[in-house]
Amino acid sequence: MSDEQAEGGNGTKGAIVAKTLADHAYQRIRRDIVAGKLAPGSKLRLEALTKRYDVGMSPLREALARLVGDALAVIEGQRGFWVAPLSIAEFEDITRVRGLIETEAMQLSIEQGGPDWEAAVRVSYEDLSKLERKLKKKSDDALPAWEDANRRFHEALVAACGSPWLIRFRSMLYDQSERYRRISLIRSAADRCVHDEHEAIVEAALSRQVLKACRLTELHLRRTADVVREALAAEQRKRA
Amino acid sequence: MSDEQAEGGNGTKGAIVAKTLADHAYQRIRRDIVAGKLAPGSKLRLEALTKRYDVGMSPLREALARLVGDALAVIEGQRGFWVAPLSIAEFEDITRVRGLIETEAMQLSIEQGGPDWEAAVRVSYEDLSKLERKLKKKSDDALPAWEDANRRFHEALVAACGSPWLIRFRSMLYDQSERYRRISLIRSAADRCVHDEHEAIVEAALSRQVLKACRLTELHLRRTADVVREALAAEQRKRA
DNA sequence: TAAGCCATAAATTTCGATATTTTGTTGAAC
DNA sequence: GTTCAACAAAATATCGAAATTTATGGCTTA
């Protein structure tokens, strides 16, 4: 776990601390897009954003350009930037590809993970469990912390796969999925018996049962997808 | 093939024609990185680049920021941009993940591809074959055209997979691989009996033999990887 | 209704100012 | 003589503001 260049809490790629205004803007806007605070498909008016994030044009555009590379924003010729739109079709796609990537990474991680991996998985699982109990009792403001812990937990599981590219792709898809989850219902996952699913995955992974762990992971994704899909459909019915 | 927003010849993401200076710089620098004209790991000095590509700072930085998102450049705090470095370890990783993605996309494409897909595959295969014959005879300057046709051919094969994310990932990995291929030997693939491999893949794909097509694709990747690996090793021996 | 035109809004870019890193030099300590 | 720290100078990256270019929406006219 010698990581000079680890990730910064949420899915923020790059340096731990933002050394430049562009970095800082990138991280904040990224968070806001993933969280849905910047509406999917909405126009990103430059001048408004300079005020909202308190930066000049140059660092702002640089931040947005990075987000385009992350598929969280889209750019069009002389017409500016938009928040990347969401669609049910894309969500299905994301879920399917995510299954492919996650299971492959999981398998490799289980096969190659050492004691440090096991320890990291246990720790992140405990952290997550703690926050779930907290969340269960009082409908708390612990949600952001839970979301963060959930991310870390899933990262930890595949961290030993030894494939930077699998990890990169997995992370991208996780962020994309997260956008849908947050839009469709701000709590969803926390309510569901997600904890049991996590527990089962951890057990299978730590006892090196590759196939079982992969199956459970896919199930986990499918269940999450079901909730999101339903919520999105309900949303559409409401609008109609 | 109704593509308002197709790719632009080489692997250039985004609009067909560059509508802004930043777009233009992005495309040119991207080409140069993939082609190895900007050396892997080398520093990208801003002022030098403004002259080389004849743009100002802002569009230049914007272009580089996009390339960071593409994993073709890296950025560090107040220290600027570098061309993303190459390493044998990463090449192995890329090849492995590429196998996963390509075969999945191939399978879906074969299962779902219609007449238009078949036609597109045939056309791109013919284009490629033509250029290969041309290249075989006289050691021509047709190499860039061959590289382009090769890209299009592999794109066409998986174009019907119906998964934008598989296509996106595949394209990223293709570009990454291309960097290694071009570094290791400017001709390589063209010399090898790559044509026979392509022919076999096309036949299997068009006769809807999923497993066979996937196996051949993996073989194709592995063979290409062997050449690159050997060339890289030779390179290292030479330096030592 | 549709094409042309103008006014406004917005995106893009240039350019110079500012902040940071890198390089080179000096001098003191060992 | 070598190493190291402190410092200054140069190189470089970053940023902000205003000029420029392009799109947008409303209005007129055919």
PDB file of C-alpha atoms in Angstrom, chain A residues 66-166:
ATOM      1  CA  ARG A  66     -10.441  16.714 -17.911  1.00  0.00           C
ATOM      2  CA  LEU A  67     -14.041  15.827 -17.116  1.00  0.00           C
ATOM      3  CA  VAL A  68     -14.687  15.275 -20.795  1.00  0.00           C
ATOM      4  CA  GLY A  69     -11.952  12.675 -20.724  1.00  0.00           C
ATOM      5  CA  ASP A  70     -13.690  11.072 -17.751  1.00  0.00           C
ATOM      6  CA  ALA A  71     -16.968  10.941 -19.670  1.00  0.00           C
ATOM      7  CA  LEU A  72     -18.609  13.058 -17.004  1.00  0.00           C
ATOM      8  CA  ALA A  73     -18.978  16.020 -19.316  1.00  0.00           C
ATOM      9  CA  VAL A  74     -19.313  16.452 -23.048  1.00  0.00           C
ATOM     10  CA  ILE A  75     -18.021  19.238 -25.229  1.00  0.00           C
ATOM     11  CA  GLU A  76     -19.222  20.475 -28.568  1.00  0.00           C
ATOM     12  CA  GLY A  77     -17.408  22.704 -30.976  1.00  0.00           C
ATOM     13  CA  GLN A  78     -18.144  26.344 -30.337  1.00  0.00           C
ATOM     14  CA  ARG A  79     -21.123  25.545 -28.155  1.00  0.00           C
ATOM     15  CA  GLY A  80     -19.569  24.713 -24.845  1.00  0.00           C
ATOM     16  CA  PHE A  81     -19.799  22.025 -22.216  1.00  0.00           C
ATOM     17  CA  TRP A  82     -22.664  19.948 -20.860  1.00  0.00           C
ATOM     18  CA  VAL A  83     -22.991  17.582 -17.975  1.00  0.00           C
ATOM     19  CA  ALA A  84     -22.989  14.124 -19.537  1.00  0.00           C
ATOM     20  CA  PRO A  85     -26.606  13.002 -19.897  1.00  0.00           C
ATOM     21  CA  LEU A  86     -28.076   9.873 -18.350  1.00  0.00           C
ATOM     22  CA  SER A  87     -30.264   7.296 -20.050  1.00  0.00           C
ATOM     23  CA  ILE A  88     -31.691   3.926 -19.172  1.00  0.00           C
ATOM     24  CA  ALA A  89     -29.964   2.400 -22.177  1.00  0.00           C
ATOM     25  CA  GLU A  90     -26.603   3.667 -21.013  1.00  0.00           C
ATOM     26  CA  PHE A  91     -27.237   2.455 -17.521  1.00  0.00           C
ATOM     27  CA  GLU A  92     -27.851  -1.063 -18.788  1.00  0.00           C
ATOM     28  CA  ASP A  93     -24.647  -0.834 -20.754  1.00  0.00           C
ATOM     29  CA  ILE A  94     -22.666   0.390 -17.780  1.00  0.00           C
ATOM     30  CA  THR A  95     -24.028  -2.371 -15.598  1.00  0.00           C
ATOM     31  CA  ARG A  96     -23.193  -5.066 -18.107  1.00  0.00           C
ATOM     32  CA  VAL A  97     -19.640  -3.899 -18.757  1.00  0.00           C
ATOM     33  CA  ARG A  98     -19.142  -3.299 -15.085  1.00  0.00           C
ATOM     34  CA  GLY A  99     -20.016  -6.911 -14.398  1.00  0.00           C
ATOM     35  CA  LEU A 100     -17.372  -8.010 -16.856  1.00  0.00           C
ATOM     36  CA  ILE A 101     -14.681  -5.774 -15.399  1.00  0.00           C
ATOM     37  CA  GLU A 102     -15.502  -6.262 -11.739  1.00  0.00           C
ATOM     38  CA  THR A 103     -15.577 -10.034 -11.923  1.00  0.00           C
ATOM     39  CA  GLU A 104     -12.321 -10.210 -13.826  1.00  0.00           C
ATOM     40  CA  ALA A 105     -10.652  -7.899 -11.343  1.00  0.00           C
ATOM     41  CA  MET A 106     -12.168  -9.790  -8.445  1.00  0.00           C
ATOM     42  CA  GLN A 107     -10.872 -13.090  -9.709  1.00  0.00           C
ATOM     43  CA  LEU A 108      -7.342 -11.787 -10.171  1.00  0.00           C
ATOM     44  CA  SER A 109      -7.436 -10.065  -6.833  1.00  0.00           C
ATOM     45  CA  ILE A 110      -8.496 -13.214  -5.016  1.00  0.00           C
ATOM     46  CA  GLU A 111      -5.854 -15.247  -6.769  1.00  0.00           C
ATOM     47  CA  GLN A 112      -3.052 -12.821  -6.091  1.00  0.00           C
ATOM     48  CA  GLY A 113      -4.021 -10.941  -2.949  1.00  0.00           C
ATOM     49  CA  GLY A 114      -1.657 -11.264   0.002  1.00  0.00           C
ATOM     50  CA  PRO A 115      -2.058 -10.636   3.724  1.00  0.00           C
ATOM     51  CA  ASP A 116      -2.061  -6.882   3.263  1.00  0.00           C
ATOM     52  CA  TRP A 117      -4.926  -7.207   0.814  1.00  0.00           C
ATOM     53  CA  GLU A 118      -6.897  -9.343   3.236  1.00  0.00           C
ATOM     54  CA  ALA A 119      -6.295  -6.828   5.988  1.00  0.00           C
ATOM     55  CA  ALA A 120      -7.352  -3.901   3.812  1.00  0.00           C
ATOM     56  CA  VAL A 121     -10.521  -5.705   2.795  1.00  0.00           C
ATOM     57  CA  ARG A 122     -11.364  -6.458   6.420  1.00  0.00           C
ATOM     58  CA  VAL A 123     -10.734  -2.910   7.539  1.00  0.00           C
ATOM     59  CA  SER A 124     -12.764  -1.315   4.779  1.00  0.00           C
ATOM     60  CA  TYR A 125     -15.553  -3.801   5.402  1.00  0.00           C
ATOM     61  CA  GLU A 126     -15.595  -2.973   9.099  1.00  0.00           C
ATOM     62  CA  ASP A 127     -15.625   0.746   8.388  1.00  0.00           C
ATOM     63  CA  LEU A 128     -18.527   0.257   6.060  1.00  0.00           C
ATOM     64  CA  SER A 129     -20.438  -1.929   8.511  1.00  0.00           C
ATOM     65  CA  LYS A 130     -20.024   0.620  11.238  1.00  0.00           C
ATOM     66  CA  LEU A 131     -21.509   3.320   9.064  1.00  0.00           C
ATOM     67  CA  GLU A 132     -24.351   1.071   8.019  1.00  0.00           C
ATOM     68  CA  ARG A 133     -25.329   0.446  11.608  1.00  0.00           C
ATOM     69  CA  LYS A 134     -25.168   4.141  12.262  1.00  0.00           C
ATOM     70  CA  LEU A 135     -27.294   4.826   9.231  1.00  0.00           C
ATOM     71  CA  LYS A 136     -29.834   2.174  10.198  1.00  0.00           C
ATOM     72  CA  LYS A 137     -30.585   3.693  13.555  1.00  0.00           C
ATOM     73  CA  LYS A 138     -31.052   7.359  12.930  1.00  0.00           C
ATOM     74  CA  SER A 139     -31.716   8.530   9.416  1.00  0.00           C
ATOM     75  CA  ASP A 140     -28.525  10.388   9.764  1.00  0.00           C
ATOM     76  CA  ASP A 141     -26.378  12.766   7.831  1.00  0.00           C
ATOM     77  CA  ALA A 142     -23.861   9.945   7.700  1.00  0.00           C
ATOM     78  CA  LEU A 143     -24.812   9.277   4.095  1.00  0.00           C
ATOM     79  CA  PRO A 144     -21.782  10.945   2.487  1.00  0.00           C
ATOM     80  CA  ALA A 145     -19.526   9.002   4.795  1.00  0.00           C
ATOM     81  CA  TRP A 146     -21.316   5.781   3.876  1.00  0.00           C
ATOM     82  CA  GLU A 147     -20.954   6.517   0.183  1.00  0.00           C
ATOM     83  CA  ASP A 148     -17.283   7.084   0.669  1.00  0.00           C
ATOM     84  CA  ALA A 149     -16.842   3.903   2.674  1.00  0.00           C
ATOM     85  CA  ASN A 150     -18.787   1.933   0.106  1.00  0.00           C
ATOM     86  CA  ARG A 151     -16.466   3.166  -2.603  1.00  0.00           C
ATOM     87  CA  ARG A 152     -13.394   2.295  -0.590  1.00  0.00           C
ATOM     88  CA  PHE A 153     -14.735  -1.147   0.196  1.00  0.00           C
ATOM     89  CA  HIS A 154     -15.292  -2.019  -3.437  1.00  0.00           C
ATOM     90  CA  GLU A 155     -11.911  -0.604  -4.325  1.00  0.00           C
ATOM     91  CA  ALA A 156     -10.211  -2.658  -1.669  1.00  0.00           C
ATOM     92  CA  LEU A 157     -11.732  -5.886  -2.956  1.00  0.00           C
ATOM     93  CA  VAL A 158     -10.137  -5.571  -6.374  1.00  0.00           C
ATOM     94  CA  ALA A 159      -7.031  -3.670  -5.332  1.00  0.00           C
ATOM     95  CA  ALA A 160      -4.800  -6.729  -5.586  1.00  0.00           C
ATOM     96  CA  CYS A 161      -5.757  -7.631  -9.140  1.00  0.00           C
ATOM     97  CA  GLY A 162      -2.465  -6.203 -10.341  1.00  0.00           C
ATOM     98  CA  SER A 163      -4.004  -4.552 -13.372  1.00  0.00           C
ATOM     99  CA  PRO A 164      -3.943  -0.754 -13.430  1.00  0.00           C
ATOM    100  CA  TRP A 165      -6.185  -0.751 -16.458  1.00  0.00           C
ATOM    101  CA  LEU A 166      -8.835  -2.936 -14.908  1.00  0.00           C
TER     102      LEU A 166
END
